[in-house]
């Protein structure tokens, strides 16, 4: 069985990353072009040309930074969950031929999305440095925030990937849930515009806790709510435990079904 | 720097504890151990940050 060893994981991740741009002339350069285009849209188009402003600030780029620092992690998390959900079905030609560790396939997706996130973040930081944006010391929490986010996505993805083998409709359901989840999370709008009832519910939204933490660090130069992050740490690890338990219970059936 | 130093020590400590537990534990429970250690590590990281930065938890 291809176990969870570092070199095979890295090889599979590299293959997953290059497969996305297979056959194109520019190849992996597209991995640099995409984040650059996205950041230009978020920061320059929204902030500069459309003149969108964050309430209480006159900074030209503040809204663009607000959107970018919410959308980049969201894209990584939603991409991980979305692709993980159908990974067993998508890779059934490998699973049926080689005795591969199934959770390793999810780790590969997780790592691949993390590389894309890292590339985007490099451009984002370059932009912030060029424009002389004020960065806070709380920035050192960023790797841990991202780790927590991807752990949550891994647990969620493992659960949906296992269940999707038996209930194929779940793939579409997850797509719709992610779409609704995106609009239910203050990424392109500020949470202050929400009605009080929704604000009360919002604290139970894991994506809200994560995205607000990114906003605190990048936009508001403030420490994120550590209490919320600790609660989310428990939730994320509880979810992984539950997902792994379900996966172990159904693993044999998953392989038979595929 | 103080926070980074504390995080570094915490990483060394939790990494060593995980490595020792990894050798002792039965194969079947290794994944659960990994999940548990990851949870403890992140929990500790956030608590250290809150303590050193005087952030109320």
Tab-separated table of C-alpha atoms in Angstrom:
chain	number	residue	atom	x	y	z
A	1	UNK	CA	0.000	0.000	0.000
A	2	UNK	CA	1.237	3.496	-0.826
A	3	UNK	CA	1.372	4.747	2.734
A	4	UNK	CA	1.587	8.268	4.092
A	5	UNK	CA	5.289	8.756	3.465
A	6	UNK	CA	6.662	12.174	2.638
A	7	UNK	CA	8.220	11.442	-0.754
A	8	UNK	CA	5.169	9.721	-2.269
A	9	UNK	CA	2.939	12.501	-0.923
A	10	UNK	CA	5.197	15.122	-2.493
A	11	UNK	CA	5.293	13.244	-5.838
A	12	UNK	CA	1.506	12.951	-5.910
A	13	UNK	CA	1.165	16.650	-4.984
A	14	UNK	CA	3.532	17.710	-7.777
A	15	UNK	CA	1.588	15.552	-10.233
A	16	UNK	CA	-1.742	16.980	-9.036
A	17	UNK	CA	-0.389	20.487	-9.428
A	18	UNK	CA	1.052	19.937	-12.917
A	19	UNK	CA	-2.032	17.979	-14.115
A	20	UNK	CA	-4.081	21.151	-13.759
A	21	UNK	CA	-2.078	22.843	-16.495
A	22	UNK	CA	-1.197	19.739	-18.523
A	23	UNK	CA	-1.081	20.369	-22.285
A	24	UNK	CA	-0.962	24.164	-21.976
A	25	UNK	CA	1.931	26.120	-23.498
A	26	UNK	CA	2.720	28.146	-20.364
A	27	UNK	CA	2.298	25.162	-18.013
A	28	UNK	CA	2.880	25.922	-14.325
A	29	UNK	CA	3.289	29.648	-15.115
A	30	UNK	CA	-0.523	29.733	-15.083
A	31	UNK	CA	-0.256	29.053	-11.360
A	32	UNK	CA	1.388	32.471	-11.076
A	33	UNK	CA	-0.867	34.251	-13.570
A	34	UNK	CA	-4.162	33.254	-11.919
A	35	UNK	CA	-3.430	34.670	-8.428
A	36	UNK	CA	-1.960	37.808	-9.994
A	37	UNK	CA	-5.109	38.415	-12.058
A	38	UNK	CA	-7.367	37.679	-9.089
A	39	UNK	CA	-5.461	40.041	-6.800
A	40	UNK	CA	-5.544	42.767	-9.460
A	41	UNK	CA	-9.316	42.406	-9.664
A	42	UNK	CA	-9.815	42.412	-5.880
A	43	UNK	CA	-7.464	45.249	-5.044
A	44	UNK	CA	-7.123	47.505	-8.081
A	45	UNK	CA	-10.533	47.115	-9.736
A	46	UNK	CA	-12.640	47.015	-6.535
A	47	UNK	CA	-10.597	49.517	-4.536
A	48	UNK	CA	-9.175	51.883	-7.102
A	49	UNK	CA	-11.570	51.964	-10.062
A	50	UNK	CA	-14.915	51.062	-8.498
A	51	UNK	CA	-14.103	53.240	-5.491
A	52	UNK	CA	-15.451	50.752	-2.935
A	53	UNK	CA	-14.550	51.829	0.623
A	54	UNK	CA	-14.597	50.113	3.999
A	55	UNK	CA	-16.897	51.892	6.479
A	56	UNK	CA	-14.845	54.256	8.655
A	57	UNK	CA	-11.759	54.320	6.416
A	58	UNK	CA	-10.701	56.538	3.532
A	59	UNK	CA	-7.840	54.275	2.389
A	60	UNK	CA	-8.141	53.573	-1.345
A	61	UNK	CA	-6.944	50.003	-1.018
A	62	UNK	CA	-8.553	49.018	2.327
A	63	UNK	CA	-11.618	47.378	0.759
A	64	UNK	CA	-9.470	45.582	-1.815
A	65	UNK	CA	-7.210	44.230	0.934
A	66	UNK	CA	-10.325	43.269	2.937
A	67	UNK	CA	-11.734	41.281	0.014
A	68	UNK	CA	-8.386	39.744	-0.965
A	69	UNK	CA	-7.445	38.559	2.534
A	70	UNK	CA	-10.868	36.928	2.851
A	71	UNK	CA	-11.115	35.462	-0.632
A	72	UNK	CA	-7.641	33.908	-0.777
A	73	UNK	CA	-8.126	31.637	2.275
A	74	UNK	CA	-11.749	30.981	1.312
A	75	UNK	CA	-10.658	29.837	-2.164
A	76	UNK	CA	-8.135	27.447	-0.591
A	77	UNK	CA	-10.671	26.055	1.891
A	78	UNK	CA	-13.573	25.765	-0.554
A	79	UNK	CA	-11.247	24.315	-3.204
A	80	UNK	CA	-10.002	21.699	-0.745
A	81	UNK	CA	-13.498	20.720	0.373
A	82	UNK	CA	-14.953	20.770	-3.154
A	83	UNK	CA	-12.188	18.688	-4.723
A	84	UNK	CA	-11.944	16.321	-1.720
A	85	UNK	CA	-15.652	15.519	-1.922
A	86	UNK	CA	-15.281	13.781	-5.284
A	87	UNK	CA	-11.665	12.606	-4.938
A	88	UNK	CA	-12.510	8.905	-4.437
A	89	UNK	CA	-14.739	8.924	-7.521
A	90	UNK	CA	-12.296	10.973	-9.598
A	91	UNK	CA	-9.350	8.738	-8.689
A	92	UNK	CA	-11.207	5.429	-8.848
A	93	UNK	CA	-8.962	4.300	-11.744
A	94	UNK	CA	-5.969	4.547	-9.374
A	95	UNK	CA	-7.779	3.206	-6.291
A	96	UNK	CA	-9.050	0.123	-8.133
A	97	UNK	CA	-5.578	-0.716	-9.516
A	98	UNK	CA	-3.165	0.289	-6.748
A	99	UNK	CA	-3.682	-0.235	-3.041
A	100	UNK	CA	-3.366	3.424	-2.172
A	101	UNK	CA	-4.042	5.039	1.205
A	102	UNK	CA	-7.321	6.905	0.646
A	103	UNK	CA	-6.782	9.738	3.179
A	104	UNK	CA	-3.427	10.370	1.407
A	105	UNK	CA	-5.395	11.442	-1.685
A	106	UNK	CA	-7.080	14.124	0.409
A	107	UNK	CA	-3.741	15.226	1.819
A	108	UNK	CA	-2.472	15.638	-1.744
A	109	UNK	CA	-5.376	17.971	-2.565
A	110	UNK	CA	-4.786	19.832	0.693
A	111	UNK	CA	-1.100	20.337	-0.114
A	112	UNK	CA	-1.816	21.319	-3.714
A	113	UNK	CA	-4.325	23.977	-2.610
A	114	UNK	CA	-1.832	25.150	0.026
A	115	UNK	CA	0.806	25.714	-2.675
A	116	UNK	CA	-1.668	27.817	-4.678
A	117	UNK	CA	-2.497	29.761	-1.507
A	118	UNK	CA	1.218	30.305	-0.776
A	119	UNK	CA	1.834	31.650	-4.305
A	120	UNK	CA	-1.145	34.008	-3.981
A	121	UNK	CA	0.091	35.147	-0.569
A	122	UNK	CA	3.537	35.982	-1.975
A	123	UNK	CA	1.905	38.327	-4.518
A	124	UNK	CA	-0.391	39.711	-1.832
A	125	UNK	CA	2.511	40.520	0.475
A	126	UNK	CA	4.460	42.066	-2.405
A	127	UNK	CA	1.507	44.317	-3.109
A	128	UNK	CA	1.187	45.278	0.576
A	129	UNK	CA	4.903	46.060	0.803
A	130	UNK	CA	4.923	48.112	-2.428
A	131	UNK	CA	1.947	50.209	-1.338
A	132	UNK	CA	3.462	50.679	2.127
A	133	UNK	CA	0.492	49.042	3.826
A	134	UNK	CA	0.745	48.917	7.613
A	135	UNK	CA	1.271	45.284	8.686
A	136	UNK	CA	0.640	44.221	12.284
A	137	UNK	CA	2.722	41.923	14.485
A	138	UNK	CA	-0.251	39.564	14.711
A	139	UNK	CA	0.725	38.458	11.223
A	140	UNK	CA	2.803	35.704	12.845
A	141	UNK	CA	-0.483	33.883	13.544
A	142	UNK	CA	-1.061	33.483	9.808
A	143	UNK	CA	0.541	30.003	9.354
A	144	UNK	CA	-1.435	28.645	12.316
A	145	UNK	CA	-4.664	30.142	11.044
A	146	UNK	CA	-4.071	28.545	7.668
A	147	UNK	CA	-3.161	25.214	9.285
A	148	UNK	CA	-6.371	25.269	11.331
A	149	UNK	CA	-8.393	26.150	8.250
A	150	UNK	CA	-6.916	23.334	6.168
A	151	UNK	CA	-7.360	20.836	9.023
A	152	UNK	CA	-11.022	21.767	9.161
A	153	UNK	CA	-11.255	21.404	5.373
A	154	UNK	CA	-9.528	18.006	5.608
A	155	UNK	CA	-12.037	16.704	8.184
A	156	UNK	CA	-15.001	18.047	6.239
A	157	UNK	CA	-13.579	16.697	2.976
A	158	UNK	CA	-12.866	13.229	4.392
A	159	UNK	CA	-16.433	12.929	5.658
A	160	UNK	CA	-18.042	14.081	2.402
A	161	UNK	CA	-15.604	12.059	0.257
A	162	UNK	CA	-16.548	8.873	2.131
A	163	UNK	CA	-20.283	9.518	1.940
A	164	UNK	CA	-20.207	10.665	-1.718
A	165	UNK	CA	-19.165	7.161	-2.795
A	166	UNK	CA	-22.574	5.892	-1.597
A	167	UNK	CA	-24.659	9.037	-2.178
A	168	UNK	CA	-23.486	10.561	-5.466
A	169	UNK	CA	-25.834	13.553	-5.132
A	170	UNK	CA	-23.721	14.743	-2.229
A	171	UNK	CA	-21.177	16.147	-4.693
A	172	UNK	CA	-23.776	18.611	-6.014
A	173	UNK	CA	-25.111	19.293	-2.515
A	174	UNK	CA	-21.610	20.206	-1.287
A	175	UNK	CA	-21.195	22.550	-4.284
A	176	UNK	CA	-24.424	24.347	-3.388
A	177	UNK	CA	-23.562	24.423	0.339
A	178	UNK	CA	-20.183	25.998	-0.476
A	179	UNK	CA	-21.892	28.627	-2.615
A	180	UNK	CA	-24.377	29.468	0.159
A	181	UNK	CA	-21.613	29.310	2.767
A	182	UNK	CA	-19.595	31.871	0.793
A	183	UNK	CA	-22.431	34.401	0.801
A	184	UNK	CA	-23.298	33.644	4.438
A	185	UNK	CA	-19.711	34.567	5.425
A	186	UNK	CA	-18.627	38.248	5.453
A	187	UNK	CA	-15.982	38.031	2.739
A	188	UNK	CA	-17.082	40.625	0.200
A	189	UNK	CA	-19.227	42.580	2.680
A	190	UNK	CA	-18.641	43.683	6.270
A	191	UNK	CA	-20.351	41.871	9.144
A	192	UNK	CA	-21.717	45.163	10.558
A	193	UNK	CA	-24.367	45.337	7.817
A	194	UNK	CA	-25.923	42.056	8.982
A	195	UNK	CA	-29.079	42.055	11.126
A	196	UNK	CA	-28.546	41.291	14.828
A	197	UNK	CA	-30.249	37.902	14.539
A	198	UNK	CA	-27.825	36.795	11.809
A	199	UNK	CA	-24.832	38.164	13.755
A	200	UNK	CA	-25.799	35.940	16.693
A	201	UNK	CA	-25.915	32.861	14.453
A	202	UNK	CA	-22.755	33.854	12.623
A	203	UNK	CA	-20.440	32.955	15.539
A	204	UNK	CA	-21.321	29.291	14.879
A	205	UNK	CA	-20.006	29.591	11.324
A	206	UNK	CA	-16.409	28.230	11.294
A	207	UNK	CA	-15.583	30.152	8.108
A	208	UNK	CA	-16.688	33.376	9.826
A	209	UNK	CA	-14.243	32.775	12.706
A	210	UNK	CA	-11.408	32.116	10.253
A	211	UNK	CA	-12.135	34.930	7.801
A	212	UNK	CA	-12.694	37.463	10.597
A	213	UNK	CA	-9.319	36.432	12.023
A	214	UNK	CA	-7.661	37.142	8.659
A	215	UNK	CA	-9.498	40.485	8.519
A	216	UNK	CA	-8.337	41.358	12.057
A	217	UNK	CA	-4.719	40.634	11.177
A	218	UNK	CA	-4.553	42.257	7.744
A	219	UNK	CA	-7.133	45.045	7.779
A	220	UNK	CA	-7.877	46.076	11.347
A	221	UNK	CA	-4.330	45.507	12.765
A	222	UNK	CA	-5.851	43.767	15.743
A	223	UNK	CA	-5.416	40.361	17.404
A	224	UNK	CA	-8.071	37.835	16.362
A	225	UNK	CA	-10.418	36.299	18.926
A	226	UNK	CA	-8.215	33.607	20.490
A	227	UNK	CA	-11.211	32.096	22.298
A	228	UNK	CA	-12.986	31.510	18.979
A	229	UNK	CA	-9.835	30.015	17.470
A	230	UNK	CA	-9.441	27.621	20.419
A	231	UNK	CA	-13.077	26.528	20.087
A	232	UNK	CA	-12.547	26.051	16.349
A	233	UNK	CA	-9.417	23.978	17.074
A	234	UNK	CA	-11.576	21.583	19.117
A	235	UNK	CA	-14.301	21.562	16.456
A	236	UNK	CA	-11.846	20.911	13.602
A	237	UNK	CA	-10.101	18.048	15.400
A	238	UNK	CA	-13.397	16.594	16.593
A	239	UNK	CA	-14.570	16.669	12.992
A	240	UNK	CA	-11.403	14.924	11.762
A	241	UNK	CA	-11.799	12.227	14.456
A	242	UNK	CA	-15.444	11.687	13.500
A	243	UNK	CA	-14.672	11.706	9.764
A	244	UNK	CA	-11.825	9.227	10.238
A	245	UNK	CA	-14.024	6.993	12.392
A	246	UNK	CA	-16.728	6.973	9.679
A	247	UNK	CA	-14.089	6.399	7.004
A	248	UNK	CA	-12.562	3.442	8.890
A	249	UNK	CA	-15.995	1.910	9.389
A	250	UNK	CA	-16.828	2.214	5.671
A	251	UNK	CA	-13.370	1.865	4.069
A	252	UNK	CA	-13.905	-1.714	2.855
A	253	UNK	CA	-17.283	-0.801	1.339
A	254	UNK	CA	-15.790	2.313	-0.271
A	255	UNK	CA	-13.182	0.191	-2.054
A	256	UNK	CA	-15.822	-2.388	-3.075
A	257	UNK	CA	-18.142	0.317	-4.443
A	258	UNK	CA	-15.355	1.877	-6.495
B	1	UNK	CA	10.654	37.608	19.503
B	2	UNK	CA	9.428	36.360	22.882
B	3	UNK	CA	6.394	34.767	21.227
B	4	UNK	CA	8.465	33.211	18.455
B	5	UNK	CA	10.892	31.803	21.053
B	6	UNK	CA	8.051	30.351	23.139
B	7	UNK	CA	6.454	28.873	20.026
B	8	UNK	CA	9.789	27.338	19.013
B	9	UNK	CA	10.202	25.668	22.423
B	10	UNK	CA	6.572	24.512	22.348
B	11	UNK	CA	7.089	23.010	18.875
B	12	UNK	CA	10.220	21.134	20.026
B	13	UNK	CA	8.449	19.869	23.155
B	14	UNK	CA	5.228	18.743	21.431
B	15	UNK	CA	7.183	17.264	18.515
B	16	UNK	CA	9.312	15.186	20.898
B	17	UNK	CA	6.234	14.083	22.877
B	18	UNK	CA	4.525	13.052	19.634
B	19	UNK	CA	7.606	11.131	18.452
B	20	UNK	CA	7.858	9.235	21.786
B	21	UNK	CA	4.134	8.435	21.771
B	22	UNK	CA	4.368	7.338	18.107
B	23	UNK	CA	6.887	4.638	19.040
B	24	UNK	CA	4.886	3.370	22.027
B	25	UNK	CA	1.401	3.275	20.583
B	26	UNK	CA	-0.263	0.477	18.602
B	27	UNK	CA	-0.535	0.927	14.822
B	28	UNK	CA	-4.323	1.251	14.715
B	29	UNK	CA	-4.398	4.241	17.050
B	30	UNK	CA	-1.577	6.172	15.359
B	31	UNK	CA	-3.879	8.317	13.251
B	32	UNK	CA	-5.957	9.239	16.314
B	33	UNK	CA	-2.702	10.090	18.116
B	34	UNK	CA	-1.702	12.333	15.233
B	35	UNK	CA	-5.062	14.124	15.375
B	36	UNK	CA	-4.818	14.496	19.162
B	37	UNK	CA	-1.259	15.843	19.027
B	38	UNK	CA	-2.182	18.272	16.263
B	39	UNK	CA	-5.076	19.547	18.382
B	40	UNK	CA	-2.913	19.925	21.488
B	41	UNK	CA	-0.211	21.683	19.459
B	42	UNK	CA	-2.587	24.259	17.970
B	43	UNK	CA	-4.357	24.748	21.313
B	44	UNK	CA	-0.999	25.364	23.020
B	45	UNK	CA	0.109	27.725	20.264
B	46	UNK	CA	-2.983	29.907	20.638
B	47	UNK	CA	-2.825	29.848	24.459
B	48	UNK	CA	0.877	30.854	24.446
B	49	UNK	CA	0.056	33.698	22.067
B	50	UNK	CA	-2.818	34.916	24.244
B	51	UNK	CA	-0.700	34.729	27.421
B	52	UNK	CA	2.316	36.544	26.002
B	53	UNK	CA	0.259	39.215	24.250
B	54	UNK	CA	-2.098	39.660	27.238
B	55	UNK	CA	-5.141	38.871	25.147
B	56	UNK	CA	-8.145	37.880	27.297
B	57	UNK	CA	-9.397	34.389	26.411
